[in-house]
Structure formats: structure tokens, C-alpha cells
């Protein structure tokens, strides 16, 4: 049986000073636009309408916070790699996101999302290098795993581990099979 979390949206924040103070372990979701971060949140909560999904890249412009069963917080960050906004707006986002990622005490781990259907992109590598340089805790979720065969999933996991190291967990918003593995790992990091 799949153990879904009860999720609810809390607030959107532009910068660290606007983030909620809930004293719960927090996971910050990072990844390219349209990699499946919103679908991930919706799947964990078994609620397709909790986090807004879009076919248009760059829709998430703020840090969106979700309370998951009063056990942990998920912070959905704007996707990198694509956004139809000015250079000045992109620089402001980058400054605000860096401040959040480097100074938010509640963060237990970042979760970097990689699309199983594609090779790791240059901006994924740049993001991981920045995370590693800053010494931030991180693991990888490989989204859209239902689009490739089970044999390919294992090969892809090994490829990502070779590039990034650390834990790599397959996931699909269309398949309940992966939900418990991801939530169990998150709970373990929280000390539950």
C-alpha cells in the first residue's frame, strides 16, 4: 500500500525574509523548468491540483511552500534553464534563491531533479557543482521513469551516480510504485 502524505499549500515567498517559520524539516526542490517538480509534489500528496503544473516552462517565479502531513515542508523553487523574463529579473531570482539555499536553517536536503528521458544537461551539472562547492546536502530524483524500461532505469541511475554521486531515486508521477521509496528516504533524512 502506498503511503501518501497529506499536502497543503502554505505560502509563496520571493526571498528568505518571507519564508514561513514552521520548525519542520524542509526539502528544497531544484531542477530545470518542466522537469516534474510540481508533479512530484502532487504525487506525494495524491492530489493533482496541489501544486500548479504547466506545459509552459518558467511558470514558477516564487518559492512555493507545502506542508506535508505536518511532518516536513517541501519548497518548490523556480526552475533553471528557461524563463521569459528580463536579465534583471533573473539576477534578482538568483540572488534571492542563493540567499534562501545558503541561509535557510530548516533545509534538511536539496533534491535535484533529472528527467530520465534525457542526458544530464549542462545547467544540471552547473547546479550540482554549485551545490557541492557550497557543501549543501543533496540527493537526486530521476523523474518520468515510467517513460523508460526497467533495465534503462538501472543504467540511468548508474550514469547519474557516476556523474553526481550520492543517492539517486527513480520517480514517476504516473506510477505509485516509486512513492514509498522516496518518502521513506526523506523520512530517514529527517530522523523519523
XYZ file of C-alpha atoms in Angstrom:
192
model
C 0.000 0.000 0.000
C 1.262 3.469 -0.905
C 1.711 5.906 1.966
C 0.735 9.267 0.529
C 1.306 12.451 2.506
C -1.432 14.939 3.213
C -0.251 18.100 1.486
C -1.378 21.686 1.681
C -0.024 24.874 0.187
C 1.255 27.342 2.806
C 2.694 30.434 1.135
C 4.789 31.767 -1.739
C 7.915 33.749 -0.925
C 10.208 35.838 -3.067
C 13.070 35.909 -0.568
C 14.346 34.397 2.659
C 12.742 37.001 4.937
C 9.283 35.995 3.625
C 9.731 32.246 4.253
C 7.427 30.649 6.833
C 8.732 29.761 10.285
C 7.266 26.320 10.930
C 10.214 24.499 12.552
C 9.712 21.438 10.366
C 12.404 19.726 8.275
C 12.440 21.215 4.789
C 13.365 19.867 1.354
C 14.177 22.360 -1.403
C 13.376 21.159 -4.933
C 15.800 22.263 -7.645
C 15.755 21.359 -11.315
C 15.247 22.572 -14.830
C 11.907 24.032 -15.838
C 9.354 21.315 -16.670
C 11.416 18.520 -15.081
C 8.447 17.463 -12.958
C 8.864 19.160 -9.553
C 5.177 20.169 -9.282
C 4.058 16.720 -10.433
C 6.335 15.220 -7.753
C 4.613 17.267 -5.029
C 1.186 16.339 -6.368
C 2.061 12.639 -6.478
C 3.414 12.555 -2.913
C 0.153 14.160 -1.746
C -2.053 12.150 -4.153
C -3.600 15.473 -5.184
C -3.240 16.567 -8.826
C -4.271 20.139 -8.012
C -1.982 20.908 -5.055
C 0.968 22.359 -6.977
C 0.249 24.064 -10.279
C 1.678 22.219 -13.268
C 2.169 23.793 -16.661
C 3.404 22.876 -20.116
C 4.964 26.327 -20.313
C 8.475 26.395 -18.821
C 9.319 29.098 -16.287
C 5.871 29.439 -14.670
C 7.122 29.098 -11.085
C 8.510 32.501 -10.146
C 8.488 32.275 -6.350
C 9.459 29.723 -3.701
C 6.236 27.798 -3.028
C 5.976 26.080 0.363
C 3.896 22.967 1.027
C 3.216 21.325 4.398
C 3.257 17.546 4.047
C 1.304 15.833 6.857
C 2.813 18.232 9.426
C 5.986 16.130 9.142
C 8.016 18.081 6.604
C 7.964 21.064 4.276
C 8.597 20.965 0.550
C 9.862 24.176 -1.016
C 9.384 24.271 -4.789
C 11.946 26.621 -6.336
C 11.731 28.244 -9.773
C 13.180 26.007 -12.474
C 16.509 26.915 -14.004
C 17.412 26.909 -17.669
C 14.413 28.680 -19.147
C 12.337 31.725 -18.339
C 10.894 34.506 -20.454
C 11.925 37.280 -18.090
C 14.418 40.106 -18.207
C 18.071 39.679 -17.279
C 17.497 41.908 -14.227
C 14.626 39.683 -13.042
C 16.773 36.560 -13.499
C 19.604 38.128 -11.492
C 17.175 39.063 -8.694
C 15.861 35.470 -8.615
C 19.388 34.103 -8.472
C 20.325 36.399 -5.578
C 17.144 35.551 -3.626
C 17.444 31.805 -4.262
C 21.106 31.733 -3.241
C 20.263 33.577 -0.033
C 17.476 31.072 0.686
C 19.583 27.976 -0.101
C 22.623 29.145 1.863
C 20.861 30.562 4.932
C 17.612 28.643 5.470
C 18.291 26.643 8.646
C 15.307 24.301 8.187
C 16.660 22.721 4.975
C 17.483 19.052 5.563
C 18.412 18.423 1.934
C 18.079 19.742 -1.569
C 16.504 17.404 -4.094
C 17.831 17.835 -7.613
C 15.501 16.589 -10.336
C 16.764 14.975 -13.531
C 14.491 13.862 -16.401
C 15.050 10.117 -17.029
C 14.348 10.533 -20.751
C 17.322 12.819 -21.388
C 21.031 13.026 -20.696
C 22.121 15.243 -17.825
C 22.115 18.806 -19.143
C 24.898 21.378 -18.801
C 22.831 23.525 -16.430
C 22.133 20.435 -14.249
C 25.890 19.900 -13.939
C 26.480 23.588 -13.177
C 23.788 23.489 -10.478
C 25.292 20.360 -8.891
C 28.784 21.881 -8.965
C 27.456 24.978 -7.160
C 25.651 22.779 -4.580
C 28.845 20.767 -3.984
C 31.065 23.862 -3.735
C 28.706 25.291 -1.114
C 28.691 21.939 0.726
C 24.900 21.610 0.711
C 23.239 18.217 1.304
C 21.555 16.863 -1.832
C 20.139 13.747 -3.431
C 18.725 13.153 -6.907
C 15.233 12.211 -8.019
C 15.012 10.875 -11.562
C 11.578 11.900 -12.844
C 9.490 10.441 -15.670
C 10.936 6.984 -15.009
C 7.810 5.346 -16.428
C 8.858 6.536 -19.904
C 11.853 4.194 -19.984
C 12.224 0.426 -19.385
C 13.238 -1.056 -16.015
C 16.609 -2.053 -17.498
C 17.150 1.502 -18.741
C 16.202 2.870 -15.302
C 19.067 0.947 -13.682
C 21.529 2.095 -16.361
C 20.349 5.685 -15.981
C 20.682 5.545 -12.177
C 24.268 4.292 -12.518
C 25.048 7.037 -15.051
C 23.693 9.768 -12.744
C 25.529 8.280 -9.735
C 28.755 8.311 -11.738
C 28.240 11.991 -12.649
C 26.815 13.286 -9.355
C 27.446 10.666 -6.671
C 25.043 10.239 -3.789
C 21.582 8.733 -3.708
C 19.534 8.551 -6.945
C 15.868 7.565 -6.676
C 13.618 6.865 -9.681
C 10.187 8.506 -9.673
C 7.110 8.826 -11.831
C 4.031 10.956 -11.289
C 2.044 8.264 -13.175
C 3.152 5.283 -11.108
C 2.629 4.684 -7.363
C 5.490 2.187 -7.357
C 8.156 4.791 -6.511
C 6.328 6.904 -3.904
C 7.206 4.927 -0.766
C 10.924 4.693 -1.635
C 11.172 8.464 -1.931
C 9.100 9.284 1.169
C 10.956 6.636 3.209
C 14.285 8.179 2.204
C 13.074 11.670 3.079
C 11.800 10.452 6.471
C 15.147 8.782 7.115
C 16.930 12.091 6.470
C 14.521 13.781 8.899
C 15.338 11.174 11.550
C 11.823 9.646 11.648
